[in-house]
Amino acid sequence: MIQAIRGTKDILPDTIDYWNYLEFTAKAVSESFGYKEIRTPIFEKTEVFSRGVGEGTDIVNKEMYTFADKGGESITLRPEKTAAIVRAIIQSSLYQQQPITRLWYFAPFFRYERPQKGRLRQFHQFGAECISSPYPESDVEVISLAVEYCKSLGIEDYKLLINSLGNEQSRIAYKEVLIKYLLENKDKLTADSQNRLEQNPLRVLDSKAEQDKAVVEGSPNILDSLDAESKLHFETVLSYLDKLGISYAIQPRLVRGLDYYSHTVFEFQHSSLGSQDSFGGGGRYNSLFSQLGGKETPAVGFAMGAERLMIILEAIGKLPQPEPVADYYLLAADSKFIPKAIEIASALRSKGKKVLTDLIRRSFKSQMRDAGKLNIPYVVIIAEDELSRDSLLLKNMLNGEQNEILIKEFLK
Ligand code: HAM
């Protein structure tokens, strides 16, 4: 038997209601902030991500599905959306036509990671990006959007970690003290981190290796290297969050796994996830537009992993009740009434009702059992006696009540 690729999952009808719920809630919350949906291709030229996400990151170094197409072009299945959206916005000049662009998405992504609970090779993200504002109000808008989404889903006991990577000058100053510290502790680091140390020292802070963690714990605090402009930006973000009653914890070693961030970075964590405890994250990316060949444009956004949200909702008992597949089950008491059942079913559907008919000519009893199993609230019975009076029987499956009613009246 041919099996699905490791790290991918079929979404079968028994869980599709959960997926629709996550996506419809994402749409409703995003629209309440005035965000419009964006859809971009599943694959892009590899350089969108190698230049966008950064050559030194795990995503680009180890996790991308990259291949040459038949024309010899290097193609990558998108590992994330921010760089792809920036490519699309530059290409369409959207950011030059309107003062501010607000976008959301719910889509599949691909990373070649070792599969485990909450970590897949094809996974889904809900994300939002706010493009063209340099001000802290936009950082706070996207964080609020993420918080509102959690609230709408009933997720309350999460942790929001926040940090600032400052502007470029601040990061240059910080990298200097960080490299100095890491060099002093070089022999305690993994080979991977030793290699990254001078080129991309911030990546060492994001290392998941136990051996590196002890060194990272004692590393200099990035917030001490922020210049006045960066400090003011960060403090203003925090003061808006305070005003909105959004609680957070400052985590000075939070740098995130992508290279494009500046100023605010944040992450959402939940204890039900185990070792993969982060279910969302984001931040400001003021230089990504210019890195991808566009006009320098400030922007900020976040993304949340749908599979991880699903694990949380299951753990806290907040997965939605699945809806019955239909409002009415059309039951022909004898196969000679099937044409009438089909006719009435069609009339009901044209009135916007959801209707199911039996397609395998089952007995009265087994159709009843079928309707019960599917939790369909009403069964419409077409039978000899009632039909001779141009009527049908309507059975309320919740209270068992059954009434004869004229077909004409019923359809009205
Ligand atoms: P990220 O932190 O790489 O950020 O991914 C965001 C979320 O996607 C993670 O918190 C996690 O829930 C989910 N995720 C990532 N990899 C996997 C995986 N292999 N399996 C299951 N879930 C996964 C970004 O992707 C940025 N584009 C976020 C952003 C938007 N920053 C600014 N705008």
PDB file of N, CA and C in Angstrom, residues 332-377:
ATOM      1  N   ALA A 332     -37.585   7.325   2.469  1.00  0.00           N
ATOM      2  CA  ALA A 332     -38.658   6.681   1.704  1.00  0.00           C
ATOM      3  C   ALA A 332     -38.985   5.362   2.391  1.00  0.00           C
ATOM      4  N   ALA A 333     -40.264   5.238   2.858  1.00  0.00           N
ATOM      5  CA  ALA A 333     -40.644   4.040   3.615  1.00  0.00           C
ATOM      6  C   ALA A 333     -40.595   2.790   2.726  1.00  0.00           C
ATOM      7  N   ASP A 334     -40.675   3.015   1.423  1.00  0.00           N
ATOM      8  CA  ASP A 334     -40.600   1.905   0.470  1.00  0.00           C
ATOM      9  C   ASP A 334     -39.867   2.443  -0.757  1.00  0.00           C
ATOM     10  N   SER A 335     -39.123   1.567  -1.457  1.00  0.00           N
ATOM     11  CA  SER A 335     -38.313   2.106  -2.556  1.00  0.00           C
ATOM     12  C   SER A 335     -39.173   2.739  -3.651  1.00  0.00           C
ATOM     13  N   LYS A 336     -40.468   2.401  -3.707  1.00  0.00           N
ATOM     14  CA  LYS A 336     -41.297   3.056  -4.740  1.00  0.00           C
ATOM     15  C   LYS A 336     -41.505   4.553  -4.460  1.00  0.00           C
ATOM     16  N   PHE A 337     -41.207   4.995  -3.226  1.00  0.00           N
ATOM     17  CA  PHE A 337     -41.360   6.427  -2.916  1.00  0.00           C
ATOM     18  C   PHE A 337     -40.066   7.219  -3.090  1.00  0.00           C
ATOM     19  N   ILE A 338     -39.016   6.525  -3.573  1.00  0.00           N
ATOM     20  CA  ILE A 338     -37.724   7.223  -3.742  1.00  0.00           C
ATOM     21  C   ILE A 338     -37.850   8.442  -4.669  1.00  0.00           C
ATOM     22  N   PRO A 339     -38.557   8.304  -5.831  1.00  0.00           N
ATOM     23  CA  PRO A 339     -38.673   9.495  -6.697  1.00  0.00           C
ATOM     24  C   PRO A 339     -39.291  10.689  -5.958  1.00  0.00           C
ATOM     25  N   LYS A 340     -40.303  10.433  -5.111  1.00  0.00           N
ATOM     26  CA  LYS A 340     -40.940  11.520  -4.358  1.00  0.00           C
ATOM     27  C   LYS A 340     -39.944  12.116  -3.354  1.00  0.00           C
ATOM     28  N   ALA A 341     -39.175  11.221  -2.716  1.00  0.00           N
ATOM     29  CA  ALA A 341     -38.180  11.685  -1.730  1.00  0.00           C
ATOM     30  C   ALA A 341     -37.153  12.597  -2.411  1.00  0.00           C
ATOM     31  N   ILE A 342     -36.715  12.163  -3.600  1.00  0.00           N
ATOM     32  CA  ILE A 342     -35.720  12.970  -4.330  1.00  0.00           C
ATOM     33  C   ILE A 342     -36.307  14.334  -4.686  1.00  0.00           C
ATOM     34  N   GLU A 343     -37.573  14.340  -5.080  1.00  0.00           N
ATOM     35  CA  GLU A 343     -38.239  15.587  -5.482  1.00  0.00           C
ATOM     36  C   GLU A 343     -38.344  16.552  -4.288  1.00  0.00           C
ATOM     37  N   ILE A 344     -38.756  16.008  -3.150  1.00  0.00           N
ATOM     38  CA  ILE A 344     -38.917  16.885  -1.970  1.00  0.00           C
ATOM     39  C   ILE A 344     -37.539  17.359  -1.475  1.00  0.00           C
ATOM     40  N   ALA A 345     -36.560  16.452  -1.533  1.00  0.00           N
ATOM     41  CA  ALA A 345     -35.199  16.842  -1.111  1.00  0.00           C
ATOM     42  C   ALA A 345     -34.716  18.019  -1.952  1.00  0.00           C
ATOM     43  N   SER A 346     -34.955  17.932  -3.252  1.00  0.00           N
ATOM     44  CA  SER A 346     -34.502  18.989  -4.149  1.00  0.00           C
ATOM     45  C   SER A 346     -35.209  20.308  -3.833  1.00  0.00           C
ATOM     46  N   ALA A 347     -36.529  20.232  -3.564  1.00  0.00           N
ATOM     47  CA  ALA A 347     -37.273  21.452  -3.239  1.00  0.00           C
ATOM     48  C   ALA A 347     -36.735  22.079  -1.953  1.00  0.00           C
ATOM     49  N   LEU A 348     -36.393  21.244  -0.973  1.00  0.00           N
ATOM     50  CA  LEU A 348     -35.858  21.772   0.297  1.00  0.00           C
ATOM     51  C   LEU A 348     -34.500  22.434   0.095  1.00  0.00           C
ATOM     52  N   ARG A 349     -33.657  21.771  -0.715  1.00  0.00           N
ATOM     53  CA  ARG A 349     -32.322  22.343  -0.959  1.00  0.00           C
ATOM     54  C   ARG A 349     -32.432  23.712  -1.627  1.00  0.00           C
ATOM     55  N   SER A 350     -33.418  23.829  -2.551  1.00  0.00           N
ATOM     56  CA  SER A 350     -33.534  25.128  -3.221  1.00  0.00           C
ATOM     57  C   SER A 350     -34.014  26.192  -2.239  1.00  0.00           C
ATOM     58  N   LYS A 351     -34.503  25.781  -1.073  1.00  0.00           N
ATOM     59  CA  LYS A 351     -34.857  26.755  -0.025  1.00  0.00           C
ATOM     60  C   LYS A 351     -33.705  26.944   0.960  1.00  0.00           C
ATOM     61  N   GLY A 352     -32.537  26.406   0.587  1.00  0.00           N
ATOM     62  CA  GLY A 352     -31.338  26.648   1.417  1.00  0.00           C
ATOM     63  C   GLY A 352     -31.138  25.650   2.543  1.00  0.00           C
ATOM     64  N   LYS A 353     -31.931  24.567   2.551  1.00  0.00           N
ATOM     65  CA  LYS A 353     -31.768  23.565   3.619  1.00  0.00           C
ATOM     66  C   LYS A 353     -30.733  22.521   3.224  1.00  0.00           C
ATOM     67  N   LYS A 354     -30.111  21.917   4.258  1.00  0.00           N
ATOM     68  CA  LYS A 354     -29.172  20.822   4.009  1.00  0.00           C
ATOM     69  C   LYS A 354     -29.943  19.512   4.137  1.00  0.00           C
ATOM     70  N   VAL A 355     -29.900  18.700   3.079  1.00  0.00           N
ATOM     71  CA  VAL A 355     -30.763  17.514   3.029  1.00  0.00           C
ATOM     72  C   VAL A 355     -29.982  16.281   2.604  1.00  0.00           C
ATOM     73  N   LEU A 356     -30.287  15.162   3.264  1.00  0.00           N
ATOM     74  CA  LEU A 356     -29.623  13.894   2.944  1.00  0.00           C
ATOM     75  C   LEU A 356     -30.686  12.889   2.525  1.00  0.00           C
ATOM     76  N   THR A 357     -30.394  12.086   1.477  1.00  0.00           N
ATOM     77  CA  THR A 357     -31.285  10.967   1.149  1.00  0.00           C
ATOM     78  C   THR A 357     -30.467   9.684   1.181  1.00  0.00           C
ATOM     79  N   ASP A 358     -31.144   8.562   1.360  1.00  0.00           N
ATOM     80  CA  ASP A 358     -30.465   7.272   1.387  1.00  0.00           C
ATOM     81  C   ASP A 358     -30.161   6.860  -0.054  1.00  0.00           C
ATOM     82  N   LEU A 359     -28.967   6.366  -0.315  1.00  0.00           N
ATOM     83  CA  LEU A 359     -28.607   6.003  -1.699  1.00  0.00           C
ATOM     84  C   LEU A 359     -28.424   4.501  -1.881  1.00  0.00           C
ATOM     85  N   ILE A 360     -28.611   3.739  -0.777  1.00  0.00           N
ATOM     86  CA  ILE A 360     -28.379   2.299  -0.929  1.00  0.00           C
ATOM     87  C   ILE A 360     -29.627   1.472  -0.567  1.00  0.00           C
ATOM     88  N   ARG A 361     -30.796   2.110  -0.761  1.00  0.00           N
ATOM     89  CA  ARG A 361     -32.099   1.440  -0.646  1.00  0.00           C
ATOM     90  C   ARG A 361     -32.228   0.629   0.637  1.00  0.00           C
ATOM     91  N   ARG A 362     -31.954   1.258   1.752  1.00  0.00           N
ATOM     92  CA  ARG A 362     -32.029   0.563   3.038  1.00  0.00           C
ATOM     93  C   ARG A 362     -33.467   0.463   3.524  1.00  0.00           C
ATOM     94  N   SER A 363     -33.697  -0.423   4.498  1.00  0.00           N
ATOM     95  CA  SER A 363     -35.028  -0.584   5.081  1.00  0.00           C
ATOM     96  C   SER A 363     -35.367   0.671   5.894  1.00  0.00           C
ATOM     97  N   PHE A 364     -36.673   0.802   6.214  1.00  0.00           N
ATOM     98  CA  PHE A 364     -37.145   1.925   7.033  1.00  0.00           C
ATOM     99  C   PHE A 364     -36.303   2.036   8.310  1.00  0.00           C
ATOM    100  N   LYS A 365     -36.171   0.864   8.996  1.00  0.00           N
ATOM    101  CA  LYS A 365     -35.490   0.845  10.287  1.00  0.00           C
ATOM    102  C   LYS A 365     -34.027   1.281  10.160  1.00  0.00           C
ATOM    103  N   SER A 366     -33.386   0.771   9.137  1.00  0.00           N
ATOM    104  CA  SER A 366     -31.957   1.080   9.063  1.00  0.00           C
ATOM    105  C   SER A 366     -31.720   2.518   8.584  1.00  0.00           C
ATOM    106  N   GLN A 367     -32.685   3.092   7.832  1.00  0.00           N
ATOM    107  CA  GLN A 367     -32.565   4.531   7.509  1.00  0.00           C
ATOM    108  C   GLN A 367     -32.729   5.372   8.779  1.00  0.00           C
ATOM    109  N   MET A 368     -33.689   4.966   9.626  1.00  0.00           N
ATOM    110  CA  MET A 368     -33.906   5.680  10.897  1.00  0.00           C
ATOM    111  C   MET A 368     -32.631   5.663  11.749  1.00  0.00           C
ATOM    112  N   ARG A 369     -32.028   4.461  11.807  1.00  0.00           N
ATOM    113  CA  ARG A 369     -30.801   4.316  12.601  1.00  0.00           C
ATOM    114  C   ARG A 369     -29.698   5.230  12.037  1.00  0.00           C
ATOM    115  N   ASP A 370     -29.625   5.257  10.707  1.00  0.00           N
ATOM    116  CA  ASP A 370     -28.628   6.087  10.024  1.00  0.00           C
ATOM    117  C   ASP A 370     -28.815   7.564  10.409  1.00  0.00           C
ATOM    118  N   ALA A 371     -30.071   8.040  10.340  1.00  0.00           N
ATOM    119  CA  ALA A 371     -30.362   9.446  10.673  1.00  0.00           C
ATOM    120  C   ALA A 371     -29.978   9.737  12.126  1.00  0.00           C
ATOM    121  N   GLY A 372     -30.259   8.783  13.007  1.00  0.00           N
ATOM    122  CA  GLY A 372     -29.927   8.948  14.426  1.00  0.00           C
ATOM    123  C   GLY A 372     -28.427   9.038  14.630  1.00  0.00           C
ATOM    124  N   LYS A 373     -27.708   8.145  13.968  1.00  0.00           N
ATOM    125  CA  LYS A 373     -26.251   8.108  14.127  1.00  0.00           C
ATOM    126  C   LYS A 373     -25.603   9.414  13.640  1.00  0.00           C
ATOM    127  N   LEU A 374     -26.200   9.981  12.600  1.00  0.00           N
ATOM    128  CA  LEU A 374     -25.644  11.216  12.031  1.00  0.00           C
ATOM    129  C   LEU A 374     -26.137  12.482  12.753  1.00  0.00           C
ATOM    130  N   ASN A 375     -26.955  12.273  13.810  1.00  0.00           N
ATOM    131  CA  ASN A 375     -27.474  13.408  14.596  1.00  0.00           C
ATOM    132  C   ASN A 375     -28.294  14.388  13.786  1.00  0.00           C
ATOM    133  N   ILE A 376     -28.986  13.906  12.775  1.00  0.00           N
ATOM    134  CA  ILE A 376     -29.778  14.815  11.941  1.00  0.00           C
ATOM    135  C   ILE A 376     -31.068  15.160  12.691  1.00  0.00           C
ATOM    136  N   PRO A 377     -31.371  16.441  12.848  1.00  0.00           N
ATOM    137  CA  PRO A 377     -32.478  16.801  13.755  1.00  0.00           C
ATOM    138  C   PRO A 377     -33.878  16.376  13.280  1.00  0.00           C
TER     139      PRO A 377
END
